[in-house]
Coordinates of C-alpha atoms in Angstrom, one line a residue:
M1303 CA -105.7 -102.9 223.9
D1304 CA -104.3 -106.0 221.4
Q1305 CA -105.7 -105.6 218.3
H1306 CA -106.1 -109.8 217.9
A1307 CA -108.5 -109.5 220.9
R1308 CA -110.4 -107.0 219.6
P1309 CA -113.7 -108.6 218.5
S1310 CA -114.6 -108.6 214.6
T1311 CA -117.1 -105.6 213.2
P1312 CA -120.7 -106.8 213.9
L1313 CA -122.7 -107.4 210.8
A1314 CA -125.0 -104.7 211.2
I1315 CA -122.1 -102.2 211.8
L1316 CA -120.3 -103.5 208.2
T1317 CA -123.8 -103.8 206.4
K1318 CA -124.5 -100.3 207.2
A1319 CA -121.5 -99.0 206.2
L1320 CA -121.7 -100.9 202.5
G1321 CA -125.0 -99.6 202.0
K1322 CA -123.8 -96.2 202.6
V1323 CA -120.7 -96.9 200.2
A1324 CA -123.3 -98.4 197.4
R1325 CA -125.4 -95.4 198.0
A1326 CA -122.9 -92.4 196.9
R1327 CA -123.4 -91.4 193.4
T1328 CA -120.3 -89.4 192.4
R1329 CA -116.5 -90.6 192.9
D1330 CA -116.4 -87.9 195.2
E1331 CA -118.7 -89.0 197.4
V1332 CA -117.3 -92.8 196.9
V1333 CA -113.9 -91.6 198.2
A1334 CA -115.2 -89.5 201.0
T1335 CA -117.7 -92.5 202.3
I1336 CA -114.5 -94.8 202.4
R1337 CA -112.7 -92.1 203.8
T1338 CA -115.0 -92.0 207.1
T1339 CA -116.3 -95.2 207.4
A1340 CA -112.7 -97.5 207.1
R1341 CA -111.1 -96.9 210.1
S1342 CA -113.9 -97.2 212.1
L1343 CA -114.6 -100.7 210.6
V1344 CA -111.0 -102.0 211.0
G1345 CA -109.7 -100.2 213.7
C1346 CA -106.5 -99.0 212.1
E1347 CA -104.8 -95.8 212.9
G1348 CA -104.7 -94.7 209.3
I1349 CA -106.7 -95.2 205.8
A1350 CA -105.4 -94.2 201.8
I1351 CA -107.4 -94.1 199.3
I1352 CA -105.3 -94.3 195.9
L1353 CA -106.9 -94.6 192.3
K1354 CA -104.7 -95.5 189.4
D1355 CA -103.3 -92.4 187.3
G1356 CA -101.9 -94.1 183.9
D1357 CA -98.3 -95.7 185.7
L1358 CA -99.1 -93.5 188.6
C1359 CA -100.7 -94.3 192.1
H1360 CA -102.4 -91.1 193.2
Y1361 CA -103.0 -90.8 197.2
V1362 CA -106.3 -88.8 196.3
E1363 CA -107.4 -89.1 200.4
E1364 CA -106.5 -90.0 204.0
D1365 CA -107.9 -90.1 207.6
A1366 CA -104.8 -91.2 209.8
I1367 CA -103.4 -89.9 213.4
G1368 CA -100.7 -88.2 211.4
P1369 CA -100.2 -87.1 207.6
L1370 CA -99.6 -89.4 204.9
W1371 CA -99.1 -88.8 201.0
K1372 CA -102.6 -87.1 200.5
G1373 CA -102.7 -85.5 196.5
Q1374 CA -99.3 -87.0 196.0
R1375 CA -98.5 -89.5 193.0
F1376 CA -95.7 -92.0 192.9
P1377 CA -94.7 -94.7 190.1
A1378 CA -96.9 -97.8 190.5
S1379 CA -93.9 -99.9 190.5
L1380 CA -92.0 -98.6 193.4
C1381 CA -95.8 -98.5 195.3
I1382 CA -97.4 -101.5 197.5
S1383 CA -100.7 -99.9 196.5
G1384 CA -99.2 -100.2 192.9
L1385 CA -98.6 -103.8 193.8
A1386 CA -101.7 -104.6 195.0
M1387 CA -103.5 -103.2 191.4
M1388 CA -100.8 -105.3 189.2
T1389 CA -100.9 -108.8 191.0
R1390 CA -104.6 -108.1 191.6
E1391 CA -104.5 -109.4 195.3
T1392 CA -104.5 -108.1 198.8
V1393 CA -100.9 -107.1 200.2
V1394 CA -100.2 -107.7 204.1
V1395 CA -97.0 -106.2 205.2
P1396 CA -96.8 -107.0 208.9
D1397 CA -93.9 -104.6 209.5
V1398 CA -92.3 -102.0 206.7
T1399 CA -89.0 -102.1 208.2
K1400 CA -88.6 -105.6 207.5
D1401 CA -90.5 -105.8 203.8
E1402 CA -87.9 -105.5 200.7
R1403 CA -90.9 -104.4 198.8
V1404 CA -91.1 -101.2 200.7
P1405 CA -89.7 -97.9 199.3
Q1406 CA -88.3 -96.9 203.0
E1407 CA -87.5 -93.3 202.1
F1408 CA -91.9 -93.1 201.4
Y1409 CA -92.2 -94.1 205.1
A1410 CA -89.3 -92.8 207.2
G1411 CA -91.5 -90.0 208.4
T1412 CA -94.6 -91.6 209.0
F1413 CA -96.1 -93.4 212.0
V1414 CA -96.6 -96.3 209.4
R1415 CA -95.1 -99.6 211.0
A1416 CA -97.5 -102.4 209.1
M1417 CA -100.0 -102.2 206.4
A1418 CA -102.6 -104.2 204.3
M1419 CA -103.4 -102.7 200.7
V1420 CA -106.8 -104.2 198.9
P1421 CA -107.5 -103.5 195.0
V1422 CA -110.5 -102.3 194.0
R1423 CA -112.4 -104.6 191.7
V1424 CA -110.1 -107.8 191.3
E1425 CA -110.5 -108.1 187.6
E1426 CA -109.1 -104.9 186.3
P1427 CA -108.0 -102.8 189.3
F1428 CA -108.4 -99.2 189.0
A1429 CA -108.2 -98.1 192.7
A1430 CA -106.9 -99.4 196.2
I1431 CA -107.8 -99.2 199.6
G1432 CA -104.9 -99.3 202.2
A1433 CA -105.3 -99.8 206.2
Y1434 CA -102.4 -98.3 208.3
W1435 CA -100.8 -99.4 211.8
S1436 CA -98.2 -97.6 214.2
Q1437 CA -96.8 -100.7 215.5
P1438 CA -95.8 -103.9 213.5
Y1439 CA -98.8 -105.8 213.1
T1440 CA -100.9 -108.7 211.3
P1441 CA -104.1 -108.2 210.9
A1442 CA -106.6 -110.6 211.7
G1443 CA -108.6 -112.4 209.0
W1444 CA -111.8 -110.8 209.7
E1445 CA -110.0 -107.1 209.1
V1446 CA -108.6 -108.4 205.9
E1447 CA -112.1 -109.5 204.8
T1448 CA -113.8 -106.2 205.6
L1449 CA -111.4 -104.3 203.9
E1450 CA -111.9 -106.6 200.9
A1451 CA -115.8 -106.4 201.5
L1452 CA -115.3 -102.5 201.4
A1453 CA -113.1 -102.7 198.6
D1454 CA -116.0 -104.6 196.3
A1455 CA -118.6 -101.9 197.6
A1456 CA -116.4 -99.3 196.0
A1457 CA -116.0 -101.0 192.8
T1458 CA -119.6 -101.0 192.0
A1459 CA -120.1 -97.6 193.9
F1460 CA -117.3 -96.4 191.3
E1461 CA -118.8 -97.8 188.2
N1462 CA -122.5 -96.7 189.2
A1463 CA -121.0 -93.4 189.7
E1464 CA -119.7 -93.4 186.0
V1465 CA -123.1 -94.4 184.8
I1466 CA -125.0 -91.8 186.5
A1467 CA -122.5 -89.1 185.3
S1468 CA -122.7 -90.4 181.3
L1469 CA -126.5 -89.8 181.6
S1470 CA -126.2 -86.4 183.0
N1471 CA -128.6 -83.8 181.1
P1472 CA -127.5 -83.3 177.8
V1473 CA -127.6 -79.1 177.9
V1474 CA -125.6 -79.7 181.4
A1475 CA -123.3 -81.5 178.7
I1476 CA -122.6 -79.0 176.4
A1477 CA -121.3 -76.4 179.4
T1478 CA -119.2 -78.6 180.7
L1479 CA -117.8 -80.1 177.2
A1480 CA -114.0 -78.8 178.0
T1481 CA -113.9 -80.7 181.2
V1482 CA -114.6 -84.1 180.2
P1483 CA -113.5 -84.5 176.4
E1484 CA -113.9 -87.8 174.3
Q1485 CA -110.9 -88.7 172.0
S1486 CA -112.6 -87.0 169.1
D1487 CA -113.3 -83.6 171.2
F1488 CA -109.3 -83.2 170.8
A1489 CA -109.5 -81.7 167.2
A1490 CA -112.0 -79.4 168.8
D1491 CA -109.6 -78.2 170.5
I1492 CA -106.9 -77.9 168.2
A1493 CA -109.2 -75.9 166.0
R1494 CA -110.9 -73.9 168.7
V1495 CA -107.0 -72.4 169.8
G1496 CA -106.3 -72.1 166.4
G1497 CA -109.2 -69.7 165.3
I1498 CA -107.5 -67.7 168.1
S1499 CA -105.9 -65.0 166.7
A1500 CA -104.1 -63.6 169.7
V1501 CA -102.1 -66.9 170.1
P1502 CA -99.4 -66.4 167.8
T1503 CA -98.5 -63.4 169.0
I1504 CA -98.7 -64.8 172.8
L1505 CA -96.3 -67.3 172.1
D1506 CA -93.9 -65.0 170.1
V1507 CA -94.3 -62.7 173.0
V1508 CA -93.4 -65.4 175.4
L1509 CA -90.2 -66.0 173.7
R1510 CA -89.1 -62.5 173.1
M1511 CA -89.3 -61.8 176.9
T1512 CA -87.8 -64.9 178.0
G1513 CA -85.3 -66.0 175.9
M1514 CA -86.5 -69.5 175.5
G1515 CA -86.7 -71.7 172.5
F1516 CA -90.1 -73.3 172.6
A1517 CA -93.6 -72.2 173.8
A1518 CA -97.0 -73.8 173.2
V1519 CA -100.7 -74.1 174.3
A1520 CA -101.6 -77.6 175.4
R1521 CA -104.7 -79.5 176.2
V1522 CA -104.5 -81.4 179.5
T1523 CA -106.8 -83.7 180.5
D1524 CA -106.8 -86.5 183.1
T1525 CA -105.5 -89.2 180.8
R1526 CA -103.4 -87.3 177.9
W1527 CA -101.4 -84.2 176.9
V1528 CA -101.8 -82.6 173.6
A1529 CA -100.3 -80.0 171.7
C1530 CA -102.7 -77.3 170.4
Q1531 CA -100.6 -74.4 169.0
V1532 CA -97.0 -74.3 169.1
L1533 CA -93.9 -72.1 168.5
D1534 CA -90.9 -74.1 168.2
P1535 CA -87.8 -72.3 166.6
V1536 CA -85.6 -74.7 168.3
R1537 CA -87.1 -77.6 166.8
F1538 CA -88.2 -79.5 170.2
G1539 CA -90.0 -81.6 167.7
L1540 CA -93.9 -80.7 168.3
K1541 CA -96.5 -79.7 166.2
P1542 CA -100.5 -79.3 166.7
G1543 CA -102.0 -82.5 167.2
D1544 CA -99.0 -83.9 168.8
E1545 CA -98.8 -85.8 172.1
L1546 CA -96.7 -86.5 175.3
P1547 CA -96.9 -89.0 177.7
L1548 CA -99.3 -87.2 180.6
D1549 CA -97.0 -89.1 183.4
S1550 CA -93.9 -87.5 182.2
T1551 CA -94.9 -84.0 181.9
L1552 CA -95.3 -81.3 184.9
C1553 CA -98.5 -80.1 183.4
N1554 CA -99.6 -83.3 184.7
E1555 CA -99.0 -82.1 188.5
I1556 CA -100.3 -78.6 187.5
R1557 CA -103.8 -79.9 186.5
G1558 CA -103.8 -81.2 190.3
H1559 CA -102.7 -78.4 192.3
R1560 CA -103.4 -75.7 189.8
Q1561 CA -100.2 -74.1 190.6
T1562 CA -97.5 -72.1 188.3
I1563 CA -94.5 -74.1 188.0
V1564 CA -91.3 -72.4 186.8
F1565 CA -87.5 -72.9 187.4
D1566 CA -84.4 -71.0 185.9
D1567 CA -82.0 -74.1 185.9
A1568 CA -83.4 -77.3 186.5
G1569 CA -80.0 -78.8 187.9
Q1570 CA -79.9 -76.3 190.6
D1571 CA -83.8 -76.1 191.5
P1572 CA -83.8 -78.3 194.7
Q1573 CA -87.6 -79.0 194.3
Y1574 CA -86.5 -79.9 190.3
R1575 CA -83.4 -81.3 189.8
D1576 CA -84.3 -84.8 190.7
H1577 CA -87.5 -84.8 188.8
H1578 CA -88.2 -87.1 185.9
T1579 CA -89.7 -84.8 183.4
P1580 CA -86.4 -82.2 183.2
R1581 CA -84.1 -85.6 183.0
I1582 CA -86.3 -87.0 180.3
Y1583 CA -86.7 -84.1 178.0
G1584 CA -82.9 -82.2 178.8
L1585 CA -84.5 -79.1 180.1
K1586 CA -83.1 -76.7 182.1
S1587 CA -85.6 -73.7 182.2
Y1588 CA -89.4 -74.3 182.3
I1589 CA -92.2 -72.2 183.1
S1590 CA -96.1 -73.3 182.7
E1591 CA -99.3 -71.5 184.0
P1592 CA -102.3 -73.3 184.3
I1593 CA -105.3 -72.3 182.1
I1594 CA -108.8 -72.1 184.0
L1595 CA -112.2 -71.4 182.3
A1596 CA -114.8 -69.3 184.2
N1597 CA -116.5 -72.3 185.1
G1598 CA -113.3 -73.1 187.1
S1599 CA -112.7 -76.2 185.2
F1600 CA -109.1 -76.8 184.1
W1601 CA -108.6 -76.6 180.5
G1602 CA -105.1 -77.1 180.2
T1603 CA -101.6 -75.0 180.2
L1604 CA -99.6 -72.2 178.4
C1605 CA -95.8 -73.1 178.6
A1606 CA -92.2 -72.6 177.8
I1607 CA -89.3 -74.8 178.1
D1608 CA -85.4 -74.7 176.8
P1609 CA -82.2 -76.7 177.5
N1610 CA -80.7 -74.1 178.5
P1611 CA -81.0 -71.7 181.9
A1612 CA -82.9 -68.9 181.7
K1613 CA -83.8 -66.0 183.8
I1614 CA -87.9 -66.9 183.9
K1615 CA -88.5 -66.5 187.7
N1616 CA -89.4 -63.2 188.3
P1617 CA -92.8 -61.1 188.9
Q1618 CA -92.7 -59.6 185.3
V1619 CA -92.4 -62.6 183.3
L1620 CA -94.8 -64.8 186.2
G1621 CA -97.3 -61.8 185.8
A1622 CA -97.7 -61.8 181.8
F1623 CA -97.8 -65.8 181.7
K1624 CA -100.7 -65.4 184.1
L1625 CA -102.4 -62.3 181.8
F1626 CA -101.9 -64.4 179.0
A1627 CA -103.4 -67.7 180.3
E1628 CA -106.5 -65.4 181.4
L1629 CA -106.6 -64.1 178.1
I1630 CA -106.4 -67.8 176.2
A1631 CA -109.1 -69.2 178.7
H1632 CA -111.3 -65.9 178.2
H1633 CA -111.4 -66.4 174.4
L1634 CA -112.2 -70.3 175.2
D1635 CA -115.4 -69.1 177.1
A1636 CA -116.2 -67.0 174.2
D1637 CA -116.2 -69.3 171.6
L1638 CA -118.0 -72.1 174.1
K1639 CA -120.8 -69.6 174.8
L1640 CA -121.0 -68.4 171.2
K1641 CA -121.6 -72.5 169.9
T1642 CA -123.8 -72.9 173.2
T1643 CA -125.8 -70.4 172.0
Q1644 CA -126.0 -71.5 168.4
E1645 CA -126.8 -74.9 169.5
T1646 CA -129.7 -73.4 171.9
L1647 CA -131.1 -71.3 169.0
E1648 CA -131.5 -74.1 166.7
R1649 CA -133.2 -76.2 169.0
E1650 CA -135.8 -73.2 169.7
K1651 CA -136.2 -72.9 166.0
E1652 CA -136.9 -77.0 165.9
L1653 CA -139.3 -76.6 168.6
S1654 CA -141.1 -73.6 167.3
E1655 CA -141.4 -75.0 163.9
L1656 CA -142.1 -78.2 165.5
R1657 CA -145.3 -75.8 167.8
E1658 CA -146.8 -74.5 164.7
Q1659 CA -147.2 -77.6 163.0
F1660 CA -148.4 -79.1 165.7
I1661 CA -150.8 -76.0 166.0
A1662 CA -151.9 -76.2 162.4
V1663 CA -152.5 -80.0 161.7
L1664 CA -154.2 -80.7 165.3
G1665 CA -156.6 -77.9 164.7
H1666 CA -157.3 -79.1 161.4
D1667 CA -157.6 -83.0 162.4
L1668 CA -160.2 -81.8 165.5
R1669 CA -162.0 -79.7 163.4
N1670 CA -164.0 -82.7 161.6
P1671 CA -164.7 -84.9 164.5
I1672 CA -165.8 -81.8 166.9
A1673 CA -168.4 -80.8 164.0
A1674 CA -169.7 -84.4 163.8
I1675 CA -170.4 -84.4 167.5
D1676 CA -171.9 -80.8 167.4
A1677 CA -174.0 -81.8 164.7
G1678 CA -175.2 -85.4 166.3
V1679 CA -175.9 -83.1 169.4
N1680 CA -177.9 -80.3 167.9
R1681 CA -179.8 -83.0 165.7
L1682 CA -180.9 -84.8 168.6
L1683 CA -181.9 -81.9 170.5
K1684 CA -184.0 -80.9 167.6
E1685 CA -185.6 -84.1 167.0
G1686 CA -185.5 -85.9 170.1
W1687 CA -185.5 -89.8 170.2
T1688 CA -186.0 -91.3 166.5
D1689 CA -185.5 -94.3 164.9
R1690 CA -182.1 -92.5 163.5
S1691 CA -181.0 -91.8 166.7
P1692 CA -178.8 -94.9 167.2
L1693 CA -177.0 -94.1 164.2
V1694 CA -176.3 -90.8 165.1
L1695 CA -175.0 -91.6 168.6
T1696 CA -172.6 -94.4 166.5
L1697 CA -171.0 -91.9 164.4
M1698 CA -170.9 -89.5 167.6
K1699 CA -168.8 -92.5 169.5
S1700 CA -166.6 -93.0 166.4
S1701 CA -166.0 -89.2 166.6
V1702 CA -165.2 -89.7 170.1
T1703 CA -163.0 -92.5 169.4
R1704 CA -161.2 -90.6 166.6
M1705 CA -160.5 -87.8 168.9
S1706 CA -159.1 -89.6 171.6
G1707 CA -156.7 -91.5 168.9
L1708 CA -155.3 -88.5 168.4
V1709 CA -154.9 -87.7 171.7
E1710 CA -153.2 -90.3 172.7
N1711 CA -150.8 -90.2 169.3
I1712 CA -150.0 -86.5 170.9
M1713 CA -149.3 -88.0 174.7
D1714 CA -146.8 -90.7 172.7
M1715 CA -145.3 -88.4 170.6
A1716 CA -144.3 -85.8 174.3
R1717 CA -143.4 -88.8 175.8
A1718 CA -140.8 -90.0 173.5
R1719 CA -139.5 -86.4 172.8
L1720 CA -139.5 -85.0 176.4
G1721 CA -139.6 -88.3 178.4
G1722 CA -136.1 -89.7 176.9
G1723 CA -138.2 -92.3 175.0
I1724 CA -141.1 -94.6 175.0
G1725 CA -141.5 -96.8 177.9
L1726 CA -142.1 -100.5 177.9
A1727 CA -144.1 -103.0 179.7
L1728 CA -142.3 -106.6 178.7
N1729 CA -144.6 -109.5 179.2
E1730 CA -145.0 -112.9 177.9
G1731 CA -147.6 -114.0 175.2
D1732 CA -148.5 -115.3 172.1
L1733 CA -147.3 -112.3 169.2
S1734 CA -149.4 -113.9 167.0
Q1735 CA -152.5 -113.7 168.5
T1736 CA -151.6 -109.7 169.1
I1737 CA -151.0 -109.4 165.6
L1738 CA -153.8 -111.2 164.3
H1739 CA -156.0 -109.1 166.7
V1740 CA -155.0 -105.8 165.4
V1741 CA -155.3 -107.1 161.7
D1742 CA -158.9 -108.5 162.5
E1743 CA -160.0 -104.6 163.8
L1744 CA -158.2 -103.1 160.5
R1745 CA -160.6 -105.6 158.4
V1746 CA -163.4 -104.4 160.2
T1747 CA -163.0 -100.7 159.5
H1748 CA -161.7 -101.4 155.8
P1749 CA -163.5 -104.3 154.4
E1750 CA -162.9 -103.3 151.0
R1751 CA -158.9 -103.8 151.9
Q1752 CA -157.5 -107.5 151.6
I1753 CA -155.0 -107.8 154.0
S1754 CA -152.8 -111.2 153.8
V1755 CA -151.0 -112.6 157.1
E1756 CA -148.4 -115.3 157.5
L1757 CA -146.7 -115.5 161.0
D1758 CA -144.2 -118.4 162.6
F1759 CA -143.7 -116.7 165.9
P1760 CA -142.4 -119.2 168.6
L1761 CA -144.5 -119.3 172.0
P1762 CA -144.2 -117.7 174.0
L1763 CA -142.3 -114.1 173.5
T1764 CA -141.2 -111.4 175.7
V1765 CA -142.0 -107.7 174.2
D1766 CA -144.6 -105.3 175.2
H1767 CA -147.5 -106.8 173.3
L1768 CA -149.7 -103.6 173.6
R1769 CA -146.6 -101.2 171.7
I1770 CA -146.0 -103.9 168.9
A1771 CA -149.5 -104.4 168.5
Q1772 CA -149.9 -100.3 168.2
M1773 CA -146.5 -100.2 166.1
T1774 CA -148.4 -103.0 163.8
S1775 CA -151.5 -101.0 163.8
N1776 CA -149.3 -98.0 162.7
L1777 CA -147.8 -99.1 159.4
L1778 CA -150.8 -101.1 158.2
A1779 CA -153.1 -97.8 158.5
N1780 CA -150.0 -96.2 156.4
A1781 CA -150.4 -98.9 154.1
I1782 CA -153.7 -98.8 153.8
T1783 CA -153.5 -94.8 153.4
H1784 CA -150.9 -94.4 151.0
G1785 CA -151.3 -97.7 149.2
D1786 CA -152.9 -98.8 145.9
A1787 CA -156.4 -99.6 147.1
Y1788 CA -156.8 -102.2 144.7
L1789 CA -153.6 -104.4 145.7
P1790 CA -153.3 -106.5 148.5
I1791 CA -151.5 -105.7 151.6
K1792 CA -148.9 -108.4 153.4
I1793 CA -148.0 -108.9 156.8
S1794 CA -145.6 -111.7 157.6
G1795 CA -143.8 -112.0 160.9
F1796 CA -140.9 -114.7 162.0
V1797 CA -137.8 -115.2 164.2
G1798 CA -134.5 -116.2 161.9
G1799 CA -131.2 -116.7 164.2
D1800 CA -131.3 -114.0 167.2
D1801 CA -133.9 -111.7 165.4
L1802 CA -137.6 -111.0 165.7
T1803 CA -139.1 -109.6 162.4
I1804 CA -142.2 -108.2 161.4
C1805 CA -142.7 -106.7 157.7
V1806 CA -145.8 -105.0 156.3
I1807 CA -145.9 -104.4 152.4
N1808 CA -147.9 -103.2 150.0
G1809 CA -148.2 -102.0 146.3
G1810 CA -148.1 -98.4 144.6
P1811 CA -146.6 -95.7 143.5
S1812 CA -142.5 -96.1 144.9
I1813 CA -141.1 -93.8 147.6
G1814 CA -137.8 -91.5 146.6
S1815 CA -135.0 -92.7 148.5
E1816 CA -134.6 -89.1 149.3
Q1817 CA -137.9 -89.0 151.5
F1818 CA -137.0 -92.3 153.5
D1819 CA -135.4 -90.0 156.6
K1820 CA -138.6 -88.0 156.5
L1821 CA -141.0 -90.5 157.1
F1822 CA -140.5 -90.9 160.4
L1823 CA -140.4 -86.9 161.6
P1824 CA -143.6 -85.7 163.4
F1825 CA -146.3 -84.5 161.6
R1826 CA -145.6 -85.5 158.4
R1827 CA -147.9 -86.9 156.1
G1828 CA -146.3 -89.0 153.2
D1829 CA -147.1 -87.3 149.8
G1830 CA -148.7 -84.4 151.9
R1831 CA -151.8 -84.6 149.6
A1832 CA -154.8 -82.9 150.9
G1833 CA -157.7 -85.1 152.6
R1834 CA -155.3 -87.0 154.8
Q1835 CA -156.3 -88.4 158.2
G1836 CA -154.1 -88.1 161.1
L1837 CA -151.3 -86.1 163.0
G1838 CA -148.6 -87.7 161.2
L1839 CA -147.3 -89.3 164.2
G1840 CA -148.0 -93.1 163.3
L1841 CA -144.3 -93.9 161.7
Y1842 CA -143.0 -91.5 164.2
I1843 CA -144.4 -93.5 167.3
S1844 CA -143.8 -96.5 165.2
S1845 CA -139.9 -96.0 165.3
E1846 CA -139.9 -94.9 168.8
I1847 CA -141.7 -98.2 169.8
A1848 CA -138.9 -100.0 167.6
Q1849 CA -136.2 -98.1 169.6
A1850 CA -137.5 -98.9 172.9
H1851 CA -136.7 -102.6 172.2
G1852 CA -134.0 -101.9 170.7
G1853 CA -134.5 -102.3 167.3
R1854 CA -135.3 -100.4 164.2
I1855 CA -137.4 -100.2 161.2
D1856 CA -136.2 -100.1 157.6
V1857 CA -137.8 -99.1 154.2
H1858 CA -137.6 -100.4 151.0
S1859 CA -139.4 -99.2 148.0
E1860 CA -139.3 -100.0 144.2
N1861 CA -140.9 -101.6 141.2
G1862 CA -144.3 -100.2 142.8
E1863 CA -143.9 -101.8 145.9
T1864 CA -143.0 -100.5 149.3
S1865 CA -142.4 -102.6 152.8
F1866 CA -141.5 -101.2 156.3
T1867 CA -139.6 -104.0 158.3
F1868 CA -138.9 -104.0 161.4
R1869 CA -136.5 -106.0 163.6
M1870 CA -135.2 -106.2 167.0
P1871 CA -133.1 -108.7 168.8
L1872 CA -134.3 -111.1 170.9
R1873 CA -132.6 -111.2 174.3

């Protein structure tokens, strides 16, 4: 069938395919989905997914009538996929044999005679999708548009996969720390290897056994090659912490296939005599063994090099290198497990202390309202209905309200500590009225205290008004409890620039700056004096509400005046 006569892809089929790509949750799922959908959408004889890897193009997956280049890497400057990513536009090649941009030697052994290459994320391409035909052919407009739509969906799916990966469980992240390091982790890796007492001996034995002049343990990731420990009698020039461009090393290839690379003489080796790494560094002999952790993740390599040929491609040397790499991996695993165990113990200790505080404080604070309710019930049962019964019921109702407040604070603490933070229900409204309502409630319950209010908010403001009210109530209650009973409490609020500010000020003894951080911990009650009411959760929950709004609460205390100031950006 003539390709140009083929009808365009029905919208329903394309939509289904794009939706399947968008639902992928990991990079591997995105790649696999493109592989299984692209050919049927376009009707081509081959499809390839290429990821940008520094200055190289990595052909990570393919679906074709014949083998292409899966698993291989090529310089971006030599690839049509690299051209598409560099120019940020689709590249169409109707006949590969007649296009000067095509490296003919790469295509000579394949079925490919025509292609279309589409970049993924046009603004800053990081991948490409290639479609191939077995005969000279110019793809129709709908075919190119279908590929471009698939690339757009893939760009979004890749970005979503990165976000999902970044939100992984922290405990899991600790267990796989060595797999995906951040920039700052390399210092820790260097220190970990430096702390393994066997490594210097291993490197010394390696050089004595092979007669080579440089040996190293290197941390290798998908972006960097970092020397962690070296032995360099020939003055190759590297020391712990130094880096080599990843694409210039053979370790980058080992990271992909996880196999030993070894040659006695690069000039005589059919596979490596034309390789760029020996040419760049003037190497003749080379051996590198992958270091694989117990969880199956690739960590780095144990390698040795020399500018002269060496007899190293033999079972004795290969077996020793494998054993040494396994020994290093064992030490790294043991160190990681030890740190994980220590962190777990610290967390458990913190939770244990928190649990003890919770039981002690809750038992103390619930005792009074429970005793008041019990006394009221006993009085009603004994005396029946009397003139004093409404007062008794009022006091009992107050105790129930008190208990309800304690339970609600506990629930908020649980949401904040176990549920990833306090959730918000944002809505527009008059924030001045929200805060004035809180102030009026506290004036009724504390008629002896003077509270002055100065608010200047525009209408309307989009915040969680109930949570802001809760935060304001907690800050005012804290001022009432800990402030001087004869000095007024001031609350002010305004919008300045792009920030919303609410400030509560009370008079009284100043708080030492060393106490500021402790104020927002749960179950802390300021000066700790006996008779204080509450679980000590008010300021903690207030700070969680502030963080949920993207803001924070700052404390300032001097000259007999203490202020708690909440600021949040208005978006």
